[in-house]
Coordinates of C-alpha atoms in Angstrom, one line a residue:
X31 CA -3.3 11.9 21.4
X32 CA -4.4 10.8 25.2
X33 CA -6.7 7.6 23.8
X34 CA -4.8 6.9 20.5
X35 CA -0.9 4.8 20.8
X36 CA 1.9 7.2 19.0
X37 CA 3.4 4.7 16.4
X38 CA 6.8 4.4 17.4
X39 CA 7.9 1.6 14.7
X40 CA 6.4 0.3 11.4
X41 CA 2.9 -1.7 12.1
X42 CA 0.9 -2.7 9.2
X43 CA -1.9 -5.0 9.3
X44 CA -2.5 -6.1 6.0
X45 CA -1.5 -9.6 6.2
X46 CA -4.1 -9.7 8.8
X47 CA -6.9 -8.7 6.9
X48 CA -5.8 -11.1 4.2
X49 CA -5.7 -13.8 7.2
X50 CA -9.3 -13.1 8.5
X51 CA -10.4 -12.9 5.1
X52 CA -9.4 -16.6 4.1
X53 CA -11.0 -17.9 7.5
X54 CA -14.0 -15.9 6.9
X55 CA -15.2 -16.7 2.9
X56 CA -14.6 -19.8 0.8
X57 CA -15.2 -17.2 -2.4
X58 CA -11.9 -15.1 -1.0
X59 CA -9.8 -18.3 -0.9
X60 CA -11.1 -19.2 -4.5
X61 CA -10.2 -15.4 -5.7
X62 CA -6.3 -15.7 -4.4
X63 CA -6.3 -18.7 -5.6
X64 CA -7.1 -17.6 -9.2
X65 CA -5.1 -14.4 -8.9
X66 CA -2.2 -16.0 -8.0
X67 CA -2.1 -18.3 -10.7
X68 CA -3.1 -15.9 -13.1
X69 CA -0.6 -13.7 -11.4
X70 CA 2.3 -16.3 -12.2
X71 CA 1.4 -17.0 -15.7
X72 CA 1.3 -13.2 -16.9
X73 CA 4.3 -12.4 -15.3
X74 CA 6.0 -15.4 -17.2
X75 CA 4.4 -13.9 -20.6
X76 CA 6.1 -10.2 -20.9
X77 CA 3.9 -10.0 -24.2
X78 CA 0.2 -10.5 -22.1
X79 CA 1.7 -8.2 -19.3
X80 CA 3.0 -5.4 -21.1
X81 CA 2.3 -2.2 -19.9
X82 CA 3.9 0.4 -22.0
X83 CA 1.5 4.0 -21.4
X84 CA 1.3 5.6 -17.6
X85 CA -1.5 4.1 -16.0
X86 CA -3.4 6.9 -14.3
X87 CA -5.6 5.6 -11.3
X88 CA -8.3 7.8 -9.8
X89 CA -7.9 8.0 -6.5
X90 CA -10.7 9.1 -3.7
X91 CA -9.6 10.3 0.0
X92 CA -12.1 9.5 2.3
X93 CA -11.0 12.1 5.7
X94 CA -12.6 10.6 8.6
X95 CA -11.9 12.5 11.9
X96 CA -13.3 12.7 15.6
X97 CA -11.0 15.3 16.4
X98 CA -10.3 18.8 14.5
X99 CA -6.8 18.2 14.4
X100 CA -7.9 15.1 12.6
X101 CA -9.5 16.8 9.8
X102 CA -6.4 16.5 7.5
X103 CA -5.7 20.0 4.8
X104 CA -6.2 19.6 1.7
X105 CA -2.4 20.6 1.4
X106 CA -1.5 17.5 2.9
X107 CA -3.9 15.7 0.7
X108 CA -1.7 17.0 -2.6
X109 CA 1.3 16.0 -0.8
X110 CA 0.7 13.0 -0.5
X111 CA -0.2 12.7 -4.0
X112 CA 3.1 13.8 -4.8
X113 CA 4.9 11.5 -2.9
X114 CA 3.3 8.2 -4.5
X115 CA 3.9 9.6 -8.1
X116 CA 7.3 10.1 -7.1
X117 CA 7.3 6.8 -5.3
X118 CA 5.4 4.8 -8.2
X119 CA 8.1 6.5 -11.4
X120 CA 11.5 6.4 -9.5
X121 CA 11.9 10.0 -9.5
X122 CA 12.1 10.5 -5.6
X123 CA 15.7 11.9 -5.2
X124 CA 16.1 9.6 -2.1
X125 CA 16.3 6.4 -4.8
X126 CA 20.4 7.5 -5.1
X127 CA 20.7 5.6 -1.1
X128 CA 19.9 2.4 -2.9
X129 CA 23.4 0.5 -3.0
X130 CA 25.1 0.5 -6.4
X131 CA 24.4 -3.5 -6.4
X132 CA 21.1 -3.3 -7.0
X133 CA 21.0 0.6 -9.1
X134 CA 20.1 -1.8 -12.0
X135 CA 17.2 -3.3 -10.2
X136 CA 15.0 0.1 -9.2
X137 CA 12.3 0.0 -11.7
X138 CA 9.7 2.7 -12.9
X139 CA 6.2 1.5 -12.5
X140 CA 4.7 3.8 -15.2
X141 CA 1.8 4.3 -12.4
X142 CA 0.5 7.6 -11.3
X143 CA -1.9 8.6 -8.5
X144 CA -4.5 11.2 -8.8
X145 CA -7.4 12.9 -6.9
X146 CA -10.5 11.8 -9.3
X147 CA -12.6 14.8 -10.9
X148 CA -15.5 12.7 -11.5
X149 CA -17.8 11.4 -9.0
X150 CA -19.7 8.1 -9.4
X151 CA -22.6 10.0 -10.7
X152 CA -20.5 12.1 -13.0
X153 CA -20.5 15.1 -10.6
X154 CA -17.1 17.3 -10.9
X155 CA -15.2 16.7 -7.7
X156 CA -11.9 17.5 -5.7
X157 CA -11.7 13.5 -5.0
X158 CA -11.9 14.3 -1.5
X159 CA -14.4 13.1 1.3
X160 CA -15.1 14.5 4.7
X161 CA -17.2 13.2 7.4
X162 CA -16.7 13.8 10.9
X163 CA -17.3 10.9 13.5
X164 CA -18.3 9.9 16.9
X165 CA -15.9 7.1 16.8
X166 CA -12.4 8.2 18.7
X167 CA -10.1 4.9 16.6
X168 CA -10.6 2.5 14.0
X169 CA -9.4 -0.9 13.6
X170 CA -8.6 -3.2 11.2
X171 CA -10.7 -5.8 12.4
X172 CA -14.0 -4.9 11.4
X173 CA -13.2 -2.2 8.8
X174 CA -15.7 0.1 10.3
X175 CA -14.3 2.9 8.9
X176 CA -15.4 2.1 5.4
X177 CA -18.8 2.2 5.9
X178 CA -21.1 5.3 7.4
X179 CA -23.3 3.0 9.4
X180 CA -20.5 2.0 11.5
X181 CA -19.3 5.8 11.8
X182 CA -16.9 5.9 8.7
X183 CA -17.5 6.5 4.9
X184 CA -19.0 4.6 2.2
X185 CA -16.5 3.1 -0.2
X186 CA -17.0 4.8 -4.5
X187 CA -16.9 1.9 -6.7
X188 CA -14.3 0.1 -5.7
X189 CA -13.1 -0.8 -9.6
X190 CA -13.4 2.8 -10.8
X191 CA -11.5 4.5 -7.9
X192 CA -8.7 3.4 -5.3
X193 CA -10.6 4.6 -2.0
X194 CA -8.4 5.3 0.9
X195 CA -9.5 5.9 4.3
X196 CA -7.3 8.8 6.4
X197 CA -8.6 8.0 10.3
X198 CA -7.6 8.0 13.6
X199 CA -6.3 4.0 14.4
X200 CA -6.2 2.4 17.3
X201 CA -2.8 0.4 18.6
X202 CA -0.3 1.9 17.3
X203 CA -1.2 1.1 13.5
X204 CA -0.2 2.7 10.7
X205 CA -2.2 1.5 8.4
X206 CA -3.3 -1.5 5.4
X207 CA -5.0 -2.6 2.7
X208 CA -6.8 -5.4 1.2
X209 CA -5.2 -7.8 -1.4
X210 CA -7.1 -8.2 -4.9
X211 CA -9.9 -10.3 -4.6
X212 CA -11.6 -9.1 -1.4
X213 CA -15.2 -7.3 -0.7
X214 CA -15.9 -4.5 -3.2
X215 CA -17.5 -2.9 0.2
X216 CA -14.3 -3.3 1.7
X217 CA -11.4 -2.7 -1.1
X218 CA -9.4 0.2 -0.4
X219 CA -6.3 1.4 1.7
X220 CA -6.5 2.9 5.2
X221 CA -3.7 5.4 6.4
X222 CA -3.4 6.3 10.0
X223 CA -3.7 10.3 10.0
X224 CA -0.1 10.9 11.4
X225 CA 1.4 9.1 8.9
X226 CA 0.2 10.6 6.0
X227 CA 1.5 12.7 3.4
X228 CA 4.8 15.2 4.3
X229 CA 3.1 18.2 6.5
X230 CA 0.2 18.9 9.1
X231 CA -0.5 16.1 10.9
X232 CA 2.2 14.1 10.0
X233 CA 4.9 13.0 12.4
X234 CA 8.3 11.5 12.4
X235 CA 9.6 8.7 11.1
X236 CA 6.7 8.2 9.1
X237 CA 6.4 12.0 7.9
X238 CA 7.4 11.1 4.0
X239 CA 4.3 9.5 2.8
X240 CA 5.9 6.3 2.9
X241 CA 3.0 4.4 4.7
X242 CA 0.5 5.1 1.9
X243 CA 3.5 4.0 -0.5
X244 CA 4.0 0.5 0.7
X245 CA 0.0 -0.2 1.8
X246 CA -0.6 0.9 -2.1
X247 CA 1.6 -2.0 -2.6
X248 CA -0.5 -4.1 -1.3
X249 CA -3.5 -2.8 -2.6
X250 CA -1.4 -3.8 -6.0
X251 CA -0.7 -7.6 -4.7
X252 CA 3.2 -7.1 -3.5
X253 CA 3.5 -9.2 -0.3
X254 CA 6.2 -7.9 2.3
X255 CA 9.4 -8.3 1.1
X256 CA 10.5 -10.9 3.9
X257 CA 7.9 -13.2 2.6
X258 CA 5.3 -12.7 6.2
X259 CA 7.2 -16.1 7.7
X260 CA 8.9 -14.3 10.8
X261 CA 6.5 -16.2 13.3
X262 CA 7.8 -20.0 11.6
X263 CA 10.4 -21.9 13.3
X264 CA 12.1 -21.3 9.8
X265 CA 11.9 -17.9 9.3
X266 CA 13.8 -18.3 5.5
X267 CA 10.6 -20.3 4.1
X268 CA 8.6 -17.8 3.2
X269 CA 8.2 -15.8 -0.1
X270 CA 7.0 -12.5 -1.6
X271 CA 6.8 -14.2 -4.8
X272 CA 9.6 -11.8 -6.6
X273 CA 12.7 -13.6 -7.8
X274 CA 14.8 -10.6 -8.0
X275 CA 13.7 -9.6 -3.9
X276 CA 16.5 -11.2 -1.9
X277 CA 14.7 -13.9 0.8
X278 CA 15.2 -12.5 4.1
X279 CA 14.5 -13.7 7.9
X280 CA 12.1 -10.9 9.3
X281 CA 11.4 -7.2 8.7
X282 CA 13.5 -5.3 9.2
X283 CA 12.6 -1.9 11.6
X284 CA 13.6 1.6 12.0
X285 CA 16.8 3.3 11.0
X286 CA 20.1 1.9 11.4
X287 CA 20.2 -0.8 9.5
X288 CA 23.6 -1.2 7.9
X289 CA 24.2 -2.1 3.9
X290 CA 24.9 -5.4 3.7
X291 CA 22.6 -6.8 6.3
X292 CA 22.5 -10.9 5.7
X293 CA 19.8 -13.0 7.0
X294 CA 19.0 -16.0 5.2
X295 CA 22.1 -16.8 3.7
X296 CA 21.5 -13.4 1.2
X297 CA 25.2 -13.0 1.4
X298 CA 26.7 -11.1 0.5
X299 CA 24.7 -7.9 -1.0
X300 CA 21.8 -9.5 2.5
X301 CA 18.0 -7.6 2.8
X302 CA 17.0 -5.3 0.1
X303 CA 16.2 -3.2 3.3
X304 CA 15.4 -0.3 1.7
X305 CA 12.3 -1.6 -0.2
X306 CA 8.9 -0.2 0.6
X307 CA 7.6 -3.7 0.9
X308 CA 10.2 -3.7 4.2
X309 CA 9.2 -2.3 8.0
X310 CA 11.9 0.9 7.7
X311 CA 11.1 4.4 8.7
X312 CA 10.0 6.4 5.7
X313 CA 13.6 8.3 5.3
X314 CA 15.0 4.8 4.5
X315 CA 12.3 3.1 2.1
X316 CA 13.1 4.5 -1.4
X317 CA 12.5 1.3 -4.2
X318 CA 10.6 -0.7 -6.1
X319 CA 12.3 -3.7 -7.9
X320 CA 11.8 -4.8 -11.8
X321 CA 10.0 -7.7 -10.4
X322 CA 7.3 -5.9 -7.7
X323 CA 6.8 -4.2 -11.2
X324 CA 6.1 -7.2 -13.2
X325 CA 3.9 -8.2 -10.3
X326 CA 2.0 -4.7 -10.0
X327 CA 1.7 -5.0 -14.0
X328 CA -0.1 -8.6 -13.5
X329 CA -2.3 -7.3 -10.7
X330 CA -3.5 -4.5 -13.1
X331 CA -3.2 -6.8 -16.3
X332 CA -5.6 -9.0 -13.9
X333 CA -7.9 -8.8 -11.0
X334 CA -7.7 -4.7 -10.9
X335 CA -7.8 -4.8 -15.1
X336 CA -10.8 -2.1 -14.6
X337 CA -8.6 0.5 -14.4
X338 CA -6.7 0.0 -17.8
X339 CA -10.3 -0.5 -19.6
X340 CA -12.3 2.6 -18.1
X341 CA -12.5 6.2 -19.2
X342 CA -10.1 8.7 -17.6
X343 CA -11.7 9.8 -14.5
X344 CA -8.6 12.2 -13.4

């Protein structure tokens, strides 16, 4: 990897999307706007945000490479796949690390991830794209990597599949996504290659399919768990907007972080540090809470409602 920087801690660069976004278009502001308050209210009326059957969403991998190497397997496509259904229902046996204080709290999304059969045109498919580039990186400045005129791949209909982009990027990133209420063009997930899915390409500490866990997230309207406030004088004034997520100062990173670990006056259970919404290595992030699942339920109860309303396409 002589032109590409070896991630050597967490990076992800959604909140900057969402940051360029607002600066860039009066219709984004207007969408967050209106997703967070419709957010708020259908997570305050359990009855509107019900979701009771597994939610299956179609899910297309777009495999962008400049290098061989980079031209993921389809083996470590599937595992992948495996690793956000785990993930997404609580059944990844790492979940027994989370402290018996908050057992009560790790929650079951009744989400499920899965390569799409169907095409936009109604094609049978292996919900898999390949295209092979000139470009060496991507960034998340310009999203060039959704879009073949700027050497990536056009995006499928953005509420009928969950695109995500597996590429080569730049700086050290591992990856991000774009909050509800974005660019069709542009809605989607993007994974850095080495930290996706469990073998091939994949490389420690981000070699258990964690990345694509916690940008999916996103992609679902969780914020980081630490409320994205670590650059403010008062690093406790920020929120992710989950009650039952303790507040905490910044992300934490790596890991060796110790149970409790208090910031914030979180005494005395401290960070939920083992939430996917936190900056840990993948062998440390292993939970969702009851209310990042309330949230997730909103987000698909509102802006991303497509995908409870359309015919199965997995």
């Amino acid at each position: 990897m002589s032109e590409l920087t070896k991630p050597l801690r967490r990076t992800c660069a959604t909140e900057d999307v969402h940051k360029r976004l607002l600066r860039e278009s009066s219709k984004y502001r207007e969408a967050r706007t209106q997703i967070e308050n419709m957010t708020l209210n259908l997570m305050e009326d359990t009855s509107r945000n019900a979701i009771v059957d597994v939610v299956k969403i179609p899910i297309v991998i777009h495999v962008v490479w400049n290098k061989p190497d980079q031209n993921i397997s389809i083996a470590q496509i599937k595992s992948q796949i495996d690793v956000l259904n785990r993930d997404f229902r609580a059944q990844n046996l790492d979940v027994s690390q989370v402290p018996s204080e908050w057992k009560d709290l790790v929650s079951d999304t009744l989400i499920e991830f899965h390569l799409a059969t169907k095409d936009p045109n109604g094609n049978q498919t292996n919900g898999i794209t390949v295209t092979q580039t000139t470009k060496i990186s991507f960034s998340h400045d310009d999203d060039s990597v959704k879009s073949q005129s700027s050497g990536g791949a056009d995006p499928w209909p953005a509420d009928r599949y969950l695109n995500l982009w597996v590429c080569p990027l730049e700086g050290g990133l591992l990856g991000y996504a774009q909050f509800p209420g974005g660019p069709d063009e542009t809605d989607g997930v993007v994974i850095n290659y080495i930290a996706f899915g469990t073998v091939g390409t994949a490389q420690a500490p981000f070699n258990l399919g964690r990345t694509a866990t916690h940008e999916i997230g996103h992609w679902l309207n969780l914020r980081h768990i630490w409320g994205d406030d670590q650059s403010k004088p008062n690093k406790c004034s920020g929120s992710d907007q989950v009650e039952d997520t303790p507040n905490q100062a910044v992300p934490n990173r790596g890991s060796n972080t110790i149970f409790p670990h208090i910031t914030c006056n979180n005494g005395p259970t401290g960070d939920m540090f083992m939430n996917y919404m936190d900056y840990v290595d993948d062998k440390v992030m292993v939970m969702f809470t009851k209310g990042q699942v309330d949230r997730m339920h909103a987000c698909l109860n509102g802006p991303r409602s497509s995908f409870l309303q359309q015919p199965i396409l997995v």
